[in-house]
CSV table of C-alpha atoms and ligand atoms in Angstrom, one decimal:
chain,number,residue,atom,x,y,z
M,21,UNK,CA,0.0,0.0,0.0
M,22,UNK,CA,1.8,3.0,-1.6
M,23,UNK,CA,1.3,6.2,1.1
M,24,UNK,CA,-1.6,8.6,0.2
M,25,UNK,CA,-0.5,12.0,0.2
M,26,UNK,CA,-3.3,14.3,-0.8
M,27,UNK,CA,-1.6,17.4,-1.4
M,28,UNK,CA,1.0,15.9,-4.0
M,29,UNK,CA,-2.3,13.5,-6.0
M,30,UNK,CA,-3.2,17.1,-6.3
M,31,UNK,CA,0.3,18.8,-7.4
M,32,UNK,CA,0.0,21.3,-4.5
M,33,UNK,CA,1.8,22.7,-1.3
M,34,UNK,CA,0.9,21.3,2.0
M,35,UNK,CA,0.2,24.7,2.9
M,36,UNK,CA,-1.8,25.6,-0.5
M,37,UNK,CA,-5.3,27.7,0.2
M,38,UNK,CA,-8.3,26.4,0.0
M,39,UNK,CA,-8.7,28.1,-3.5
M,40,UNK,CA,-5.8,26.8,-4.8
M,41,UNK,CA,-6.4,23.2,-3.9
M,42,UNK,CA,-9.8,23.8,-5.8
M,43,UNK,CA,-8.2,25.0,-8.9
M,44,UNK,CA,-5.6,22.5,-8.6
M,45,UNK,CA,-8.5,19.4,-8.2
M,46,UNK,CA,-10.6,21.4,-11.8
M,47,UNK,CA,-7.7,21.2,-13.7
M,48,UNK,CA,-6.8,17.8,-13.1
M,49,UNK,CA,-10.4,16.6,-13.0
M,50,UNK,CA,-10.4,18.0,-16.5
M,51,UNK,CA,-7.3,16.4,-17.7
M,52,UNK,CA,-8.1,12.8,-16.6
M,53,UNK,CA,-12.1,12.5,-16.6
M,54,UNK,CA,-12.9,9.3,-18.0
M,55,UNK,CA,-15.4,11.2,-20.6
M,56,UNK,CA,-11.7,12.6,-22.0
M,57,UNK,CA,-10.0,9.3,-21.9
M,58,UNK,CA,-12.1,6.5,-22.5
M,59,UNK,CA,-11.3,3.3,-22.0
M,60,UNK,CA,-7.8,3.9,-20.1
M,61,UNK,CA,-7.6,2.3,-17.2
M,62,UNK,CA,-4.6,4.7,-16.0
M,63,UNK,CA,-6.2,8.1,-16.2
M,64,UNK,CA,-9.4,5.9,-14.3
M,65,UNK,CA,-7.4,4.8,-11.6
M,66,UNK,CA,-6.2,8.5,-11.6
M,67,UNK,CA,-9.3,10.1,-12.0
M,68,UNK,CA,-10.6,8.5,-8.9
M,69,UNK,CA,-7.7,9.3,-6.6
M,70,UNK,CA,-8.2,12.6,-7.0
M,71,UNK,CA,-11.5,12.5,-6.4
M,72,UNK,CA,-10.6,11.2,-3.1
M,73,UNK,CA,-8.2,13.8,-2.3
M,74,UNK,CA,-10.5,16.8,-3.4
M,75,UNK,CA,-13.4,14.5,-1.4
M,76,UNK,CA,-11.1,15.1,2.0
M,77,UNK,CA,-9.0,18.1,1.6
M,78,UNK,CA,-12.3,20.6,0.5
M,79,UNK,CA,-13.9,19.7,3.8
M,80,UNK,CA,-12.2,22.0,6.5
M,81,UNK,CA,-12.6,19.0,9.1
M,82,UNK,CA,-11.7,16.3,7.4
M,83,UNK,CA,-8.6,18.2,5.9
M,84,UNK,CA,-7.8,19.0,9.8
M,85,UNK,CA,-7.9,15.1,10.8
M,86,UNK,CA,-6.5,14.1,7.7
M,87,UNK,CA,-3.4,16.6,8.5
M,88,UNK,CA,-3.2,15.7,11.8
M,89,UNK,CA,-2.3,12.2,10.8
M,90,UNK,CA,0.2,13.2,8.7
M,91,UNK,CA,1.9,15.1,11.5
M,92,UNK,CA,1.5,12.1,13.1
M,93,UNK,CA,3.8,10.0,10.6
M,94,UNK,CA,6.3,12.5,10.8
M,95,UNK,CA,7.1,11.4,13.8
M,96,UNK,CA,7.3,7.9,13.2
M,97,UNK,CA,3.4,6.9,13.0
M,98,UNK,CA,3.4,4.4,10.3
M,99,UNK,CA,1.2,5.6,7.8
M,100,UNK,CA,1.4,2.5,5.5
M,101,UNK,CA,-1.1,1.2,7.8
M,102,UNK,CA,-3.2,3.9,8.0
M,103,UNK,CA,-3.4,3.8,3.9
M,104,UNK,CA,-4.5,0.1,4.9
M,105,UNK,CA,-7.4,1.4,7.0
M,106,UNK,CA,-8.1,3.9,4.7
M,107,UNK,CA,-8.6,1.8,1.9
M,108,UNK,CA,-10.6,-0.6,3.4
M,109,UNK,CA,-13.3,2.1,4.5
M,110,UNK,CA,-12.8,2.8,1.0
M,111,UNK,CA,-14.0,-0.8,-0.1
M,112,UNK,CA,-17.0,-0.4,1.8
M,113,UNK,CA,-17.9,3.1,0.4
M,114,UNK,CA,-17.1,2.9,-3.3
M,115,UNK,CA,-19.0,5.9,-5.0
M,116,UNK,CA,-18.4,8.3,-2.2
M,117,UNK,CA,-15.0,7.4,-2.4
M,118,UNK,CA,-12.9,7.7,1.4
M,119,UNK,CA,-14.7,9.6,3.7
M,120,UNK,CA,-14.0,10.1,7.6
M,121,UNK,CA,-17.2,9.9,9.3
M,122,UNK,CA,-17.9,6.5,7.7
M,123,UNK,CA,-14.8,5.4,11.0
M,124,UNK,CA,-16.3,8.1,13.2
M,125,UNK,CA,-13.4,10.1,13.2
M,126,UNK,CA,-9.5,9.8,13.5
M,127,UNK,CA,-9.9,8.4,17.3
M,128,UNK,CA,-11.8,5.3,16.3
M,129,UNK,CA,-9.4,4.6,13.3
M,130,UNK,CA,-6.9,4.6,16.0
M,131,UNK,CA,-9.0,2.4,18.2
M,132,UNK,CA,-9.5,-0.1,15.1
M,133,UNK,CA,-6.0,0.1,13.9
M,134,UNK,CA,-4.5,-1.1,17.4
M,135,UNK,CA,-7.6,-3.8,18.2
M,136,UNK,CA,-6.3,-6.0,15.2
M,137,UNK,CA,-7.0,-9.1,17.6
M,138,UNK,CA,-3.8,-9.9,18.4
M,139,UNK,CA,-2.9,-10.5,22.4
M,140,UNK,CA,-0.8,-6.8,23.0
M,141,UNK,CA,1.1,-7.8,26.0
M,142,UNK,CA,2.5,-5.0,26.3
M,143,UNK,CA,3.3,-1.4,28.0
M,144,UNK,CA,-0.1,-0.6,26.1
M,145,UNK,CA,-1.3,1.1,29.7
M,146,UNK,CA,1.9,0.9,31.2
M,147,UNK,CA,2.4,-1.7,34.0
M,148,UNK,CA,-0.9,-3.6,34.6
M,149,UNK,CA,-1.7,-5.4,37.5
M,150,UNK,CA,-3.4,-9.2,37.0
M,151,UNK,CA,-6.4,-9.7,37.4
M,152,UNK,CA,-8.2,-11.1,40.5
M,153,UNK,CA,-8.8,-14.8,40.5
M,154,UNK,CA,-11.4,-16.3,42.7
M,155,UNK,CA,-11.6,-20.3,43.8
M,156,UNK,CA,-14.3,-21.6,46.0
M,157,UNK,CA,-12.8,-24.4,48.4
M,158,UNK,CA,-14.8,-27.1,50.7
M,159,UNK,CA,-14.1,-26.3,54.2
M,160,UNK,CA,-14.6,-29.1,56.6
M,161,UNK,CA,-16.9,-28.1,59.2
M,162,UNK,CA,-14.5,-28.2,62.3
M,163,UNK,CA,-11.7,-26.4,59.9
M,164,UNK,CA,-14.4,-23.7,59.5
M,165,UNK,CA,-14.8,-23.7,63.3
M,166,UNK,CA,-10.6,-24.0,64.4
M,167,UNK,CA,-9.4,-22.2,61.2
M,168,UNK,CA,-7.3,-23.9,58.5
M,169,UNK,CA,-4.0,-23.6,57.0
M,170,UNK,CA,-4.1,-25.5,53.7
M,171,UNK,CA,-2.4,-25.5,50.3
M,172,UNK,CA,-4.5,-25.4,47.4
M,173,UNK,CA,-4.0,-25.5,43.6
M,174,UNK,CA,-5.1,-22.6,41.1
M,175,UNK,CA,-4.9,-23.2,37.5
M,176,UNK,CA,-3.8,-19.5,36.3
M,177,UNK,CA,-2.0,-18.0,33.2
M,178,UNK,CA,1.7,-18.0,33.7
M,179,UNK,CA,4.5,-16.9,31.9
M,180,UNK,CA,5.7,-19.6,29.9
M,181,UNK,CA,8.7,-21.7,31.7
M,182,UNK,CA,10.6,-22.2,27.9
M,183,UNK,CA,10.6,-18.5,27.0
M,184,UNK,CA,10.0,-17.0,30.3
M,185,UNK,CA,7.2,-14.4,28.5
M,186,UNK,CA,8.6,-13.3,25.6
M,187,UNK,CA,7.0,-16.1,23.2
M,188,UNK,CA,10.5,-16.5,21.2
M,189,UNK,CA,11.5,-19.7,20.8
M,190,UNK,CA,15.1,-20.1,23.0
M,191,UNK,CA,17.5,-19.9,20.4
M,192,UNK,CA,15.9,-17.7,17.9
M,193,UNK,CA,16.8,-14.4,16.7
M,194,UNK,CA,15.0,-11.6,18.2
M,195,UNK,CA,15.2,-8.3,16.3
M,196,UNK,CA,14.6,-4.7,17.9
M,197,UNK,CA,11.5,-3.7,16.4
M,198,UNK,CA,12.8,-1.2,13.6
M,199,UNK,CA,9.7,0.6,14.0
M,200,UNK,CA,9.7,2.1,17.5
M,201,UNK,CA,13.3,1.3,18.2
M,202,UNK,CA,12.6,-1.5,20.7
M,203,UNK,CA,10.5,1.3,23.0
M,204,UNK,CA,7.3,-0.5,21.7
M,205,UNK,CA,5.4,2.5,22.0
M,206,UNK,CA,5.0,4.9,19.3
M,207,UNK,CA,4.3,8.8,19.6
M,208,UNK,CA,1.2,10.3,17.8
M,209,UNK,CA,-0.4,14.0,17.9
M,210,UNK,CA,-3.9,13.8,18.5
M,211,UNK,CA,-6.0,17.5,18.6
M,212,UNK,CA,-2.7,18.8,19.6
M,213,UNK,CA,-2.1,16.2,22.4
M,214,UNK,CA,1.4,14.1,21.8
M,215,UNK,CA,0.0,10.8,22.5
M,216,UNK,CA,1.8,7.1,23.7
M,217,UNK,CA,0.6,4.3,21.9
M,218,UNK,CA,1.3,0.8,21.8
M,219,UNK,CA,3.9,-0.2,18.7
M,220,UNK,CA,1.7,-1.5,16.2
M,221,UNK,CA,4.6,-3.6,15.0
M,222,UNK,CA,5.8,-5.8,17.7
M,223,UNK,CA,2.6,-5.2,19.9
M,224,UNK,CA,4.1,-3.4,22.5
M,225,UNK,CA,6.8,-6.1,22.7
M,226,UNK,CA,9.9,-3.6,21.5
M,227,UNK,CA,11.4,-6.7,19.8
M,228,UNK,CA,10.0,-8.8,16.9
M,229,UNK,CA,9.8,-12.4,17.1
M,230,UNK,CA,11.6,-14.8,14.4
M,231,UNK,CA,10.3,-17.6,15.7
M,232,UNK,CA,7.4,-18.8,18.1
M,233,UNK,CA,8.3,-20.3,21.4
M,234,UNK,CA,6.4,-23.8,20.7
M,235,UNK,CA,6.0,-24.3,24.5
M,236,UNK,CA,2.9,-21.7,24.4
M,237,UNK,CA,2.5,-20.9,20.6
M,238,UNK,CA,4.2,-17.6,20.9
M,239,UNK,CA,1.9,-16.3,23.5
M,240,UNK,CA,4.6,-15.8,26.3
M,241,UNK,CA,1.9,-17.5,28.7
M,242,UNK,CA,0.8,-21.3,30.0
M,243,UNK,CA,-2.5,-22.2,32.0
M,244,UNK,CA,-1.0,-23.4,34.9
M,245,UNK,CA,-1.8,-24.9,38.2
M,246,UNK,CA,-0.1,-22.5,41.4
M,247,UNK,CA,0.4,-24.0,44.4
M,248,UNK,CA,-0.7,-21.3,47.1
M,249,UNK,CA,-1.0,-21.5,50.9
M,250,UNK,CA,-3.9,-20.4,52.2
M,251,UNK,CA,-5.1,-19.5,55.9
M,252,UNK,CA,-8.7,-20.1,56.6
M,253,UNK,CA,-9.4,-17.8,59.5
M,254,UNK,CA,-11.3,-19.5,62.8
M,255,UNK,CA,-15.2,-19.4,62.6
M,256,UNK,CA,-15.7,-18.4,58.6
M,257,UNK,CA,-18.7,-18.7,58.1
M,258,UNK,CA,-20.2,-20.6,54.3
M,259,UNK,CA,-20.1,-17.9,51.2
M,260,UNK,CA,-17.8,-15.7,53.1
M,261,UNK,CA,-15.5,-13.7,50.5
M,262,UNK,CA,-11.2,-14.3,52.1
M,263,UNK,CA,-8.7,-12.4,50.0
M,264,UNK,CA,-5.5,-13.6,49.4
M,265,UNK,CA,-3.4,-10.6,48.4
M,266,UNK,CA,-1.2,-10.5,45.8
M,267,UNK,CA,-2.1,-14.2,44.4
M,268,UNK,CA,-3.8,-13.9,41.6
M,269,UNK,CA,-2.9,-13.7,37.9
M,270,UNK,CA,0.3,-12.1,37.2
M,271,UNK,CA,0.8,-8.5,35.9
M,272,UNK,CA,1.8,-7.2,32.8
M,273,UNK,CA,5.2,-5.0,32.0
M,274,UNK,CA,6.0,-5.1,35.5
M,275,UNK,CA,2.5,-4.7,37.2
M,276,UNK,CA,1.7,-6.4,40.3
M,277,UNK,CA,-0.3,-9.8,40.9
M,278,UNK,CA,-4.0,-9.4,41.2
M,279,UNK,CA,-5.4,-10.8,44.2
M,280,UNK,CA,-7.5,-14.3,44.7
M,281,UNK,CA,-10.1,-14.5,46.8
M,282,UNK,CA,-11.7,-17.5,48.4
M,283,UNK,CA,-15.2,-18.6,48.9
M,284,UNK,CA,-15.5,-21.0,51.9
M,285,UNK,CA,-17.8,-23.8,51.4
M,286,UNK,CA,-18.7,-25.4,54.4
M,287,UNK,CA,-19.0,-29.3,54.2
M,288,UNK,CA,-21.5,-30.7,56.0
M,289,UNK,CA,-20.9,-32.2,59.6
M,290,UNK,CA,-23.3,-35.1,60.8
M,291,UNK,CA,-23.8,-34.1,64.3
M,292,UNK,CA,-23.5,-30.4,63.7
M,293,UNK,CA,-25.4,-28.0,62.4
M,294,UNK,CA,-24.3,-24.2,61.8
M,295,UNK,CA,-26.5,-21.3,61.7
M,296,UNK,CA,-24.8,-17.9,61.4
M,297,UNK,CA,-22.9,-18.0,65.3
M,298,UNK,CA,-24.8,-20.9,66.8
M,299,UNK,CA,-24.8,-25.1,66.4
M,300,UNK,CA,-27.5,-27.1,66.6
M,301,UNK,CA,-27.6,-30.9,67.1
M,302,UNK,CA,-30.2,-33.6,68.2
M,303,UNK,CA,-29.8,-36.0,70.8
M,304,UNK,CA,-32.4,-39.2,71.6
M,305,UNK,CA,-32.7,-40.0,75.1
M,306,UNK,CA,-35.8,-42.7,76.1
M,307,UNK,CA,-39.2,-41.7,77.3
M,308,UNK,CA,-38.2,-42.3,81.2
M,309,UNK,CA,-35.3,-40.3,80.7
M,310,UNK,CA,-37.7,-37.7,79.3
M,311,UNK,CA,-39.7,-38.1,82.3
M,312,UNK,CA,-37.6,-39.0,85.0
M,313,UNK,CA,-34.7,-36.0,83.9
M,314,UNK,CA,-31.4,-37.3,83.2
M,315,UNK,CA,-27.7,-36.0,82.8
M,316,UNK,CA,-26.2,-36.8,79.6
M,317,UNK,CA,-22.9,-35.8,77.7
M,318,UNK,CA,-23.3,-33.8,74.4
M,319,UNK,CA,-20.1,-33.2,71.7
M,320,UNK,CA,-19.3,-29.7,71.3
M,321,UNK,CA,-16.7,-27.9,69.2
M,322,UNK,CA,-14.9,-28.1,72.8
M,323,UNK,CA,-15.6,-31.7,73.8
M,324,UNK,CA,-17.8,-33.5,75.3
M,325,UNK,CA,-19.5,-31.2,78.3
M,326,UNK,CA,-22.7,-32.2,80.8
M,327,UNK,CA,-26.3,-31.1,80.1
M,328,UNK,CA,-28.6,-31.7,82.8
M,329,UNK,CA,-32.1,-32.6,81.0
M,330,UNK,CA,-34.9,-31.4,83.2
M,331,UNK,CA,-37.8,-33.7,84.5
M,332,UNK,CA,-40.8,-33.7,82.0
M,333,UNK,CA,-38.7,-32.6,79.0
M,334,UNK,CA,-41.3,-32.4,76.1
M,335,UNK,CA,-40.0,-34.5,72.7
M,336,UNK,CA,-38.4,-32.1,70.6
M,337,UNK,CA,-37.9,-29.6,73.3
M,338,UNK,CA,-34.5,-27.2,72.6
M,339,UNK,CA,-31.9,-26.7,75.3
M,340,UNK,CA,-29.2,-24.4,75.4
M,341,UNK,CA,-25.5,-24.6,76.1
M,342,UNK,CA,-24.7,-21.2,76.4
M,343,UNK,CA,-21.1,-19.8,74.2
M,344,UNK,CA,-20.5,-23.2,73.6
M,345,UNK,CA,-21.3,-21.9,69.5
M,346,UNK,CA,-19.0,-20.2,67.1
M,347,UNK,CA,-16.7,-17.3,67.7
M,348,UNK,CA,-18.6,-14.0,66.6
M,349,UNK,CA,-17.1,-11.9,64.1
M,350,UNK,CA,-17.7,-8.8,66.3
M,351,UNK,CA,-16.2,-10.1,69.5
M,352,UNK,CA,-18.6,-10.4,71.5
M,353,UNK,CA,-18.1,-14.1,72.8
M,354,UNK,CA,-19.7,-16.7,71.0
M,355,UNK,CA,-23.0,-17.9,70.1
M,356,UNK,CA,-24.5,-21.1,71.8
M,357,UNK,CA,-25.1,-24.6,70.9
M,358,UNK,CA,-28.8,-25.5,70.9
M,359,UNK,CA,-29.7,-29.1,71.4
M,360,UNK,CA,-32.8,-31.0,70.3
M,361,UNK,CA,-34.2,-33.4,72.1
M,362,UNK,CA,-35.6,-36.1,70.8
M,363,UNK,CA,-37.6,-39.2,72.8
M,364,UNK,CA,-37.2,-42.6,71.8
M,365,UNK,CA,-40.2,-44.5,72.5
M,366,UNK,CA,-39.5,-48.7,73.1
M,367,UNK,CA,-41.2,-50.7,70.3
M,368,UNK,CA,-41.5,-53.9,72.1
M,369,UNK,CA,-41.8,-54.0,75.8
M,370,UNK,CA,-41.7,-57.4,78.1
M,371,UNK,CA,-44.7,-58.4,79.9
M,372,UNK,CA,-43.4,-57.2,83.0
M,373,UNK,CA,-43.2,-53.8,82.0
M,374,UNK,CA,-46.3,-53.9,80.1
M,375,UNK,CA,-48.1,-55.0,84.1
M,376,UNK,CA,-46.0,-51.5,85.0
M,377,UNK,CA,-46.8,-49.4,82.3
M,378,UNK,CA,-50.4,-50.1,83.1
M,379,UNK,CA,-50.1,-49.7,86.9
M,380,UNK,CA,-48.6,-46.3,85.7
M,381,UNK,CA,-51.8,-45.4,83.4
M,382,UNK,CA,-54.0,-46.5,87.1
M,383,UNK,CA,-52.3,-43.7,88.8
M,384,UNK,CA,-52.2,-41.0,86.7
Y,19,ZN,ZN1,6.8,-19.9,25.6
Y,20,ZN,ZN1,7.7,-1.9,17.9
């Protein structure tokens, strides 16, 4: 793609007044109008370029973007590439021939021009922290209570152990990028602003790869699995958000890791059951000890401790063992245990006790 410069398709100073570029475009619309010269493909081809340079260099706005970007290439901008944009746009509009607002302006040419698709790892923002990972991990139920040190394994993008990041196959030639000098950033002028942007070349990279590292394909980076120790604080509760700093995916140019975070899942317990600071649990005790009162030992998150059943305890009735629950985020102790109890009644009874049960039934 041969560069497109207006002012000399119309034999004219860069600095040449509106009237003059007018003149300029009639006389050389004259000369090569297909009407004068029919049937040569030449003066067509000719014909239409000028069109397309009168098209952009009559309208005061267009003429300023369009002589912005040439500013633009004199300081390096590559403006082969711009002719590339330009003469796509230029596809899609044929009898109009080029015009500006069909790209919404010089920025989003930009925009398109450096969101070709390929991965720009690269100081395109300047160093960019990773992102944040997050993992949920099954927690169980007395780990959730005591707290947990554990080591778990995230699958996350690395940089590739061959070519440590660079995507260069060891042993191949890497050239400085000839077009921003290995900086791979390039300077543009935008509405009179000198602007950074990532080296459309090398991506950003500042050097130009020969050939692909065939570990990851050329893309500097692997999926794969971290090993990362993690502290489970005492009395997380299930859903509960823990952020790991700094162990997430890894930055770019420098930037730091993002952070992973941790979503407790509580496992299930099958005495235990957790709601918010307290336990609950059932225990079965037989209709005698419902009625006669009884003291039994009950499993806690601390042991075994004594809880004195009352005479006449109703089946299903709830007792408390007071702080014997889960450490309270706002600490202020800890909630309670609460235990269910629930009466087992005897299914077969010997004829002895039946004679008893029913001297019992006589007396109430
Ligand atoms: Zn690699
Ligand atoms: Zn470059």
């Amino acid at each position: 793609m041969p560069k497109k410069d207006y002012y000399e398709i119309l034999d004219v100073k860069n600095n040449a007044s509106a009237e003059d570029i007018k003149k300029a475009y009639r006389d050389l619309a004259k000369k090569y109008h297909p009407d004068k010269n029919p049937g040569d493909e030449v003066a067509e081809e000719r014909f239409k370029e000028i069109q397309e340079a009168y098209d952009v260099l009559k309208n005061p706005e267009k003429k300023a973007e369009y002589d912005q970007i040439k500013e633009a290439e004199k300081r390096g901008f590559n403006f082969g590439d711009i002719g590339d944009v330009f003469s796509r746009g230029r596809g899609e509009n044929k009898r109009q021939g080029f015009g500006f607002n069909d790209f919404g302006g010089l920025g989003d040419i930009f925009s398109r021009f450096f969101d070709r698709g390929e991965r720009v790892r690269s100081s395109r923002y300047g160093p960019t922290r990773g992102n944040d990972v997050t993992v949920e991990l099954e927690v169980p139920f007395e780990k959730a209570i005591s707290g947990w040190e554990t080591v778990i394994e995230v699958p996350q993008e690395e940089d590739c152990p061959t070519c440590h990041g660079t995507g260069a196959q060891p042993g191949s030639k890497t050239q400085t990028c000839p077009e921003c000098g290995g900086k791979g950033t390039i300077e543009s002028v935008q509405g009179g602003f000198a602007l950074s942007r990532p080296c459309p070349r090398c991506y950003g990279r500042g050097t130009i790869i020969e050939q692909p590292c065939q570990t990851c394909a050329g893309r500097g980076t692997l999926q794969q699995n971290r090993r990362i120790s993690v502290k489970i604080p005492p009395g997380v509760d299930d859903g509960m958000k823990i952020r790991v700093p700094g162990q997430g995916e890894p930055g770019v140019s420098g930037g730091p890791r993002g952070d992973l975070y941790i979503i407790p899942r509580i496992s299930g317990h099958r005495f235990f059951e957790r709601k918010g600071d307290d336990i609950y649990c059932n225990i079965t005790i037989d209709f005698v000890q419902a009625i006669l009162g009884v003291t039994i030992m009950v499993s806690t998150i601390d042991g075994k401790v004594k809880l004195k059943i009352p005479p006449g305890t109703q089946p299903d009735a709830v007792l408390r063992l007071k702080g014997r629950g889960i450490k309270r985020k706002d600490g202020t102790g800890r909630g309670d245990q609460f235990v269910k109890v629930k009466v087992k009644l005897p299914k077969d009874v010997t004829s002895k006790q039946a004679e008893l049960l029913k001297q019992f039934k006589e007396q109430t």
